[in-house]
CSV table of C-alpha atoms and ligand atoms in Angstrom, one decimal:
chain,number,residue,atom,x,y,z
A,12,MET,CA,9.7,8.7,23.5
A,13,ASP,CA,7.0,11.2,24.2
A,14,ASP,CA,4.9,11.6,21.1
A,15,LEU,CA,4.0,15.4,21.7
A,16,GLN,CA,7.6,16.2,21.0
A,17,THR,CA,7.1,15.7,17.3
A,18,GLY,CA,3.3,16.0,16.8
A,19,VAL,CA,-0.2,17.2,18.6
A,20,ARG,CA,-3.2,15.4,19.9
A,21,ASN,CA,-6.6,16.9,19.6
A,22,LYS,CA,-9.6,16.7,21.8
A,23,ARG,CA,-10.7,13.3,20.1
A,24,GLY,CA,-7.4,11.7,20.8
A,25,ASP,CA,-6.2,11.8,17.2
A,26,TRP,CA,-2.3,12.4,16.9
A,27,ALA,CA,-0.7,14.4,14.1
A,28,PRO,CA,2.9,14.9,13.2
A,29,ASN,CA,4.1,18.6,13.2
A,30,GLN,CA,6.3,18.1,10.2
A,31,ALA,CA,4.7,18.3,6.8
A,32,LEU,CA,5.2,15.3,4.4
A,33,GLU,CA,7.6,16.0,1.6
A,34,VAL,CA,7.9,14.5,-1.8
A,35,ALA,CA,11.2,12.9,-2.7
A,36,PRO,CA,14.1,15.7,-2.7
A,37,PHE,CA,15.0,15.2,-6.5
A,38,TRP,CA,11.5,16.1,-7.6
A,39,SER,CA,12.1,19.7,-6.0
A,40,TRP,CA,13.7,22.6,-8.1
A,41,PRO,CA,16.5,23.2,-7.3
A,42,PRO,CA,16.8,19.6,-6.1
A,43,LYS,CA,17.4,19.5,-2.4
A,44,LEU,CA,20.7,17.5,-2.6
A,45,THR,CA,21.7,17.4,0.9
A,46,GLN,CA,18.5,15.5,1.6
A,47,ILE,CA,19.1,12.9,-1.0
A,48,PRO,CA,21.4,10.7,1.4
A,49,ALA,CA,18.6,10.5,3.9
A,50,TRP,CA,16.1,9.7,1.3
A,51,VAL,CA,18.0,7.0,0.0
A,52,VAL,CA,18.3,5.4,3.5
A,53,GLY,CA,14.6,5.8,3.9
A,54,TYR,CA,13.9,4.3,0.4
A,55,PHE,CA,15.8,1.1,1.3
A,56,TRP,CA,14.8,0.9,5.1
A,57,PRO,CA,12.7,-0.6,6.2
A,58,TRP,CA,10.2,-1.6,3.4
A,59,ASN,CA,12.2,-2.3,0.4
A,60,LEU,CA,15.0,-4.2,2.0
A,61,VAL,CA,12.2,-6.3,3.8
A,62,ALA,CA,10.4,-6.8,0.5
A,63,ILE,CA,13.7,-7.8,-1.4
A,64,ALA,CA,14.7,-10.2,1.2
A,65,THR,CA,11.1,-11.6,1.3
A,66,THR,CA,11.4,-12.2,-2.5
A,67,ALA,CA,14.8,-13.9,-2.2
A,68,LEU,CA,13.4,-16.1,0.6
A,69,TRP,CA,10.3,-17.2,-1.6
A,70,TRP,CA,12.6,-17.5,-4.7
A,71,ASN,CA,15.0,-19.9,-3.0
A,72,TYR,CA,12.5,-21.9,-0.9
A,73,VAL,CA,9.0,-21.7,-2.3
A,74,VAL,CA,9.1,-21.0,-6.0
A,75,PRO,CA,9.8,-24.1,-8.1
A,76,GLY,CA,12.5,-24.4,-10.7
A,77,MET,CA,11.2,-23.3,-14.1
A,78,ASP,CA,11.5,-27.0,-15.4
A,79,VAL,CA,8.6,-27.6,-12.8
A,80,ALA,CA,6.6,-24.5,-13.4
A,81,ARG,CA,6.6,-25.2,-17.1
A,82,THR,CA,3.4,-27.3,-16.5
A,83,LEU,CA,0.7,-26.0,-14.6
A,84,ALA,CA,-0.1,-28.4,-11.8
A,85,TRP,CA,-1.5,-28.2,-8.5
A,86,GLY,CA,1.9,-29.8,-7.1
A,87,TRP,CA,3.7,-26.5,-7.1
A,88,VAL,CA,0.8,-23.9,-7.1
A,89,LEU,CA,-0.9,-25.1,-3.8
A,90,PRO,CA,2.5,-24.9,-1.9
A,91,LEU,CA,3.0,-21.3,-3.3
A,92,PHE,CA,-0.4,-20.4,-2.4
A,93,ALA,CA,-0.1,-21.9,1.1
A,94,ALA,CA,3.4,-20.1,1.5
A,95,ASN,CA,1.9,-16.8,0.4
A,96,TRP,CA,-1.1,-17.1,2.7
A,97,LEU,CA,1.0,-18.2,5.8
A,98,GLY,CA,3.7,-15.8,5.1
A,99,LEU,CA,1.1,-13.0,5.0
A,100,LEU,CA,-0.6,-14.3,8.0
A,101,ALA,CA,2.6,-14.3,10.1
A,102,PHE,CA,3.7,-10.8,8.6
A,103,TYR,CA,0.2,-8.8,9.2
A,104,GLY,CA,-0.5,-10.9,12.2
A,105,PHE,CA,2.8,-9.7,13.9
A,106,PHE,CA,1.5,-6.0,13.4
A,107,GLU,CA,-1.9,-6.7,14.3
A,108,TRP,CA,-0.9,-8.6,17.4
A,109,ARG,CA,1.6,-6.4,18.7
A,110,TYR,CA,0.2,-2.8,18.1
A,111,TYR,CA,-3.6,-3.5,18.1
A,112,ARG,CA,-4.0,-6.6,20.5
A,113,ARG,CA,-1.2,-6.3,22.9
A,114,ARG,CA,-0.9,-2.5,22.3
A,115,VAL,CA,2.7,-2.4,23.3
A,116,GLN,CA,2.7,1.4,22.8
A,117,ASP,CA,-0.8,1.9,23.4
A,118,ARG,CA,-2.0,5.1,21.5
A,119,SER,CA,1.5,6.8,21.3
A,120,PHE,CA,1.9,8.1,17.6
A,121,LYS,CA,-1.5,6.8,16.7
A,122,TYR,CA,-3.1,8.8,14.2
A,123,ASN,CA,-6.6,7.8,15.1
A,124,GLY,CA,-7.3,8.1,18.6
A,125,LYS,CA,-9.5,4.8,18.5
A,126,PHE,CA,-8.9,1.1,17.7
A,127,PRO,CA,-11.0,-0.4,15.3
A,128,ALA,CA,-12.2,-3.1,17.8
A,129,GLU,CA,-13.7,-0.3,19.7
A,130,GLN,CA,-15.8,0.8,16.9
A,131,PRO,CA,-18.3,-2.0,15.6
A,132,SER,CA,-20.3,-1.0,12.5
A,133,ASP,CA,-23.0,-2.5,10.3
A,134,VAL,CA,-20.8,-1.7,7.0
A,135,PHE,CA,-18.6,-4.6,8.2
A,136,TRP,CA,-19.2,-8.4,8.0
A,137,PHE,CA,-20.0,-9.4,11.5
A,138,GLN,CA,-20.1,-5.6,12.4
A,139,SER,CA,-16.4,-6.2,13.0
A,140,GLN,CA,-13.8,-4.3,10.9
A,141,ASN,CA,-11.1,-6.8,11.9
A,142,ILE,CA,-13.1,-10.0,10.8
A,143,ASP,CA,-14.4,-8.2,7.7
A,144,ASN,CA,-11.0,-7.0,6.6
A,145,PHE,CA,-9.2,-10.3,7.5
A,146,LEU,CA,-11.7,-12.4,5.3
A,147,ARG,CA,-11.5,-10.0,2.4
A,148,SER,CA,-7.8,-10.2,2.6
A,149,PHE,CA,-7.3,-13.9,2.9
A,150,LEU,CA,-10.3,-15.3,1.1
A,151,VAL,CA,-10.3,-12.9,-1.8
A,152,SER,CA,-7.2,-10.6,-2.5
A,153,ILE,CA,-4.4,-13.1,-1.8
A,154,PRO,CA,-5.9,-16.0,-3.8
A,155,ILE,CA,-6.4,-13.4,-6.8
A,156,GLY,CA,-2.7,-12.0,-6.4
A,157,THR,CA,-1.3,-15.7,-6.3
A,158,ALA,CA,-3.2,-16.4,-9.5
A,159,ILE,CA,-1.7,-13.7,-11.3
A,160,GLU,CA,1.7,-14.6,-10.0
A,161,VAL,CA,1.3,-18.1,-10.9
A,162,MET,CA,0.3,-17.3,-14.6
A,163,LEU,CA,3.3,-15.2,-14.9
A,164,LEU,CA,5.7,-17.8,-13.6
A,165,TRP,CA,4.2,-20.3,-15.9
A,166,LEU,CA,4.4,-18.0,-18.9
A,167,TYR,CA,8.2,-17.5,-18.3
A,168,ALA,CA,8.7,-21.1,-17.6
A,169,SER,CA,6.8,-22.3,-20.7
A,170,GLY,CA,8.8,-19.9,-22.8
A,171,HIS,CA,5.6,-17.7,-23.9
A,172,LEU,CA,7.5,-14.7,-22.1
A,173,PRO,CA,10.9,-14.0,-22.8
A,174,SER,CA,13.3,-13.6,-19.7
A,175,LEU,CA,16.6,-11.6,-19.1
A,176,SER,CA,19.3,-13.7,-17.4
A,177,TRP,CA,20.9,-12.8,-14.2
A,178,GLU,CA,24.2,-14.1,-16.1
A,179,HIS,CA,23.9,-11.7,-19.0
A,180,ASN,CA,21.6,-8.8,-17.6
A,181,ALA,CA,22.4,-8.5,-13.8
A,182,PHE,CA,22.5,-4.8,-13.9
A,183,ALA,CA,19.3,-4.4,-15.8
A,184,LEU,CA,17.5,-7.0,-13.5
A,185,ALA,CA,18.9,-5.3,-10.4
A,186,GLY,CA,17.5,-1.9,-11.7
A,187,LEU,CA,14.2,-3.3,-12.5
A,188,VAL,CA,14.0,-4.8,-8.8
A,189,LEU,CA,14.6,-1.5,-7.5
A,190,LEU,CA,12.4,0.1,-9.8
A,191,THR,CA,9.5,-2.2,-8.8
A,192,SER,CA,8.2,0.0,-6.1
A,193,PHE,CA,8.0,3.1,-8.4
A,194,ILE,CA,6.3,1.1,-11.1
A,195,HIS,CA,3.8,-0.1,-8.5
A,196,GLU,CA,3.3,3.5,-7.2
A,197,ILE,CA,2.6,4.8,-10.6
A,198,HIS,CA,0.1,1.8,-11.3
A,199,PHE,CA,-1.7,2.3,-8.0
A,200,PHE,CA,-2.1,6.0,-8.5
A,201,PHE,CA,-3.9,5.6,-11.7
A,202,ILE,CA,-6.1,2.6,-10.9
A,203,HIS,CA,-6.9,4.3,-7.6
A,204,ARG,CA,-7.9,7.3,-9.3
A,205,LEU,CA,-10.1,5.3,-11.8
A,206,ILE,CA,-11.9,3.5,-9.0
A,207,HIS,CA,-12.7,6.7,-7.0
A,208,MET,CA,-15.1,7.7,-9.9
A,209,GLU,CA,-18.7,6.6,-9.9
A,210,PRO,CA,-20.1,4.3,-10.2
A,211,LEU,CA,-16.7,2.3,-9.8
A,212,TYR,CA,-16.3,3.8,-6.2
A,213,ARG,CA,-19.8,2.7,-5.1
A,214,TRP,CA,-19.5,-0.7,-6.5
A,215,VAL,CA,-15.9,-1.5,-6.1
A,216,HIS,CA,-13.6,0.8,-3.9
A,217,SER,CA,-16.0,1.6,-1.2
A,218,VAL,CA,-15.2,-1.7,0.4
A,219,HIS,CA,-11.7,-0.6,1.0
A,220,HIS,CA,-12.9,2.7,2.3
A,221,ASN,CA,-15.3,1.4,4.8
A,222,SER,CA,-12.2,1.4,7.0
A,223,VAL,CA,-12.0,5.1,7.9
A,224,ASN,CA,-9.5,4.1,10.7
A,225,PRO,CA,-7.2,1.5,8.8
A,226,SER,CA,-5.4,-1.1,10.5
A,227,PRO,CA,-3.1,-4.1,9.3
A,228,TRP,CA,-5.9,-6.2,8.3
A,229,SER,CA,-7.5,-3.2,6.2
A,230,SER,CA,-4.3,-3.1,3.9
A,231,MET,CA,-5.6,-5.8,1.2
A,232,SER,CA,-9.2,-5.5,2.3
A,233,MET,CA,-10.9,-5.0,-1.3
A,234,HIS,CA,-13.6,-5.9,-3.7
A,235,PRO,CA,-12.3,-8.7,-5.9
A,236,VAL,CA,-12.4,-6.2,-8.9
A,237,GLU,CA,-10.1,-4.0,-7.0
A,238,GLY,CA,-7.9,-6.9,-6.1
A,239,ALA,CA,-7.4,-7.9,-9.6
A,240,ALA,CA,-6.6,-4.3,-10.7
A,241,TYR,CA,-4.3,-3.8,-7.9
A,242,PHE,CA,-2.4,-7.1,-8.1
A,243,GLY,CA,-2.6,-6.6,-12.0
A,244,VAL,CA,0.6,-4.3,-11.5
A,245,ALA,CA,2.6,-7.3,-12.2
A,246,LEU,CA,1.2,-7.7,-15.8
A,247,TRP,CA,3.5,-4.9,-16.8
A,248,LEU,CA,5.9,-7.6,-17.1
A,249,LEU,CA,3.8,-8.7,-20.4
A,250,LEU,CA,5.3,-5.4,-21.7
A,251,LEU,CA,8.6,-4.8,-19.9
A,252,PRO,CA,11.7,-6.8,-20.0
A,253,GLY,CA,11.7,-9.3,-16.9
A,254,HIS,CA,12.4,-12.3,-15.1
A,255,PRO,CA,10.3,-14.7,-13.2
A,256,PHE,CA,12.0,-13.1,-10.0
A,257,LEU,CA,10.3,-9.8,-10.8
A,258,ALA,CA,6.9,-11.8,-11.0
A,259,VAL,CA,7.4,-12.8,-7.4
A,260,HIS,CA,8.8,-9.4,-6.6
A,261,PHE,CA,5.5,-7.7,-7.8
A,262,PHE,CA,3.5,-9.9,-5.8
A,263,THR,CA,5.7,-9.2,-2.7
A,264,ILE,CA,5.5,-5.4,-3.1
A,265,ALA,CA,1.8,-5.4,-3.6
A,266,ALA,CA,0.9,-7.8,-0.9
A,267,PHE,CA,3.4,-7.3,1.9
A,268,GLY,CA,3.9,-3.7,0.9
A,269,ALA,CA,0.2,-3.0,1.4
A,270,ILE,CA,0.6,-2.7,5.0
A,271,VAL,CA,2.6,0.7,4.4
A,272,GLY,CA,-0.2,3.2,4.9
A,273,HIS,CA,-2.3,1.0,6.9
A,274,ILE,CA,-0.4,0.5,10.1
A,275,GLY,CA,-2.0,3.5,11.9
A,276,PHE,CA,1.2,4.7,13.6
A,277,ASP,CA,3.7,7.2,12.7
A,278,ARG,CA,6.5,5.6,14.6
A,279,ILE,CA,6.5,2.0,15.9
A,280,GLU,CA,8.6,0.5,18.6
A,281,LEU,CA,10.3,-2.6,17.6
A,282,PRO,CA,11.1,-5.7,19.7
A,283,GLY,CA,14.6,-5.2,21.1
A,284,GLY,CA,14.1,-1.4,21.8
A,285,GLY,CA,14.7,0.1,18.5
A,286,ALA,CA,11.8,2.2,16.3
A,287,MET,CA,11.0,2.8,12.9
A,288,THR,CA,9.0,5.1,10.9
A,289,PRO,CA,6.8,3.3,8.6
A,290,HIS,CA,5.7,6.1,6.1
A,291,ALA,CA,2.1,5.7,7.0
A,292,TYR,CA,0.8,9.1,7.2
A,293,ALA,CA,0.0,10.0,3.3
A,294,HIS,CA,-2.3,6.9,2.9
A,295,TYR,CA,-3.7,7.5,6.4
A,296,LEU,CA,-4.8,11.0,5.1
A,297,HIS,CA,-6.3,9.4,2.1
A,298,HIS,CA,-8.5,7.1,4.2
A,299,LYS,CA,-9.5,10.2,6.5
A,300,HIS,CA,-10.3,12.5,3.6
A,301,PHE,CA,-10.8,10.2,0.5
A,302,ASP,CA,-9.8,12.8,-2.3
A,303,VAL,CA,-6.2,13.2,-1.5
A,304,ASN,CA,-2.9,11.3,-1.8
A,305,TYR,CA,-3.9,8.6,-4.4
A,306,CYS,CA,-0.3,7.3,-4.1
A,307,ASP,CA,1.2,6.0,-1.0
A,308,ASN,CA,4.1,8.5,-0.6
A,309,GLY,CA,5.7,11.3,-2.5
A,310,ASN,CA,8.5,9.1,-4.2
A,311,VAL,CA,6.6,9.7,-7.6
A,312,PRO,CA,4.7,13.0,-6.8
A,313,LEU,CA,1.8,12.2,-9.0
A,314,ASP,CA,-0.5,13.8,-6.6
A,315,LEU,CA,1.4,17.0,-6.6
A,316,TRP,CA,1.3,17.2,-10.2
A,317,PHE,CA,-2.4,16.3,-10.4
A,318,GLY,CA,-3.3,18.5,-7.5
A,319,SER,CA,-4.5,15.9,-4.8
A,320,TRP,CA,-1.3,16.2,-2.6
A,321,HIS,CA,-2.1,16.5,1.1
A,322,ASP,CA,1.1,17.0,3.1
A,323,GLY,CA,-0.8,17.0,6.4
A,324,SER,CA,-0.1,20.8,7.1
A,325,VAL,CA,-2.6,23.5,7.6
A,326,GLU,CA,-1.8,24.9,4.2
A,327,GLY,CA,-2.6,21.2,2.8
A,328,GLU,CA,-5.7,21.2,4.6
A,329,ARG,CA,-6.7,24.7,3.1
A,330,ARG,CA,-5.8,23.5,-0.5
A,331,MET,CA,-8.0,20.3,0.1
A,332,GLN,CA,-11.0,22.5,1.0
A,333,GLU,CA,-10.6,24.8,-1.9
A,334,ARG,CA,-10.5,21.9,-4.3
A,335,TYR,CA,-13.5,20.5,-2.6
A,336,GLN,CA,-15.5,23.9,-2.6
A,337,ALA,CA,-14.5,24.3,-6.4
A,338,LYS,CA,-15.8,20.9,-7.0
A,339,VAL,CA,-19.1,21.4,-5.5
A,340,ALA,CA,-19.5,24.7,-7.4
A,341,ARG,CA,-18.8,22.7,-10.7
A,342,LEU,CA,-21.5,20.1,-9.7
A,343,ASN,CA,-23.9,22.7,-8.9
A,344,ALA,CA,-23.3,24.6,-12.1
A,345,ARG,CA,-23.7,21.4,-14.0
A,346,ARG,CA,-27.0,20.7,-12.2
A,347,GLU,CA,-28.4,24.2,-12.9
A,348,ASN,CA,-27.4,24.1,-16.8
A,349,PRO,CA,-27.7,20.3,-17.6
B,663,LIG,ZN1,-6.0,1.9,2.0
B,664,LIG,ZN1,-9.2,5.3,-2.2
């Protein structure tokens, strides 16, 4: 498919969609009822269904029985860590290999006209965004996320944390599984706003933002403090009703789901001839402009409510520039009248 049918490419080779991003239709007033069926399909396919299937796979074949998890022991912790590590290597490796190494669709639908491998920089370990992002993800973020997952599984298994049962609370638990990505989105928005403040930005979050042109390996490339805050979303289970399945699902959404927003393409061609829309543009704009789109999407429109929403349109660009000018004026006024 010709990407210029649905978007434009500038002189630098960067592609942008013609259609502006929209928040979920039930947040509009009056609600855009006719758009809700399409939103529901987009909510499940592809990412939520992939996430639920992944959690089910882990739950059945990797996570030990609660009688085993009752005792903290390397015998079950190490296999879980190995499965997380290898599963994420295979998942991210697939996207990296297919779209950034083999480049099966070259730059078609690619937001940034360059590939990270073409842009060596001193901000990265070994001057390579790919090596830097890979090492930070696999040596820092995944171990931190797994440690939080292990702690929660042990708390449930040892009875320190009460658990609902699928037998008696199936509807409540299914609802919580479906709400997990909303909880993740809200959690991510607030920790993300926080780490954009100085000095946290300089000390912590700038590591992630070194990747102005994100690729799959960038997804979990984080400072350890950000990794803990990011995977800390699962700690909401200390307050919410829950189940060990949810401890695994929060990890899945945070770890596998981090790829949303870092794929770098608006449409990707799948093996077998199909294509999918990975919903990556909102977070791509965040990497490009920094002070917009602290959420990954508009399912919970916190960016709209807090004034940081950029829908990719000319109007969105104008609003961002206005906000930026107002911020500069505020900082200047404060400097002149301390
Ligand atoms: Zn990012
Ligand atoms: Zn950020």
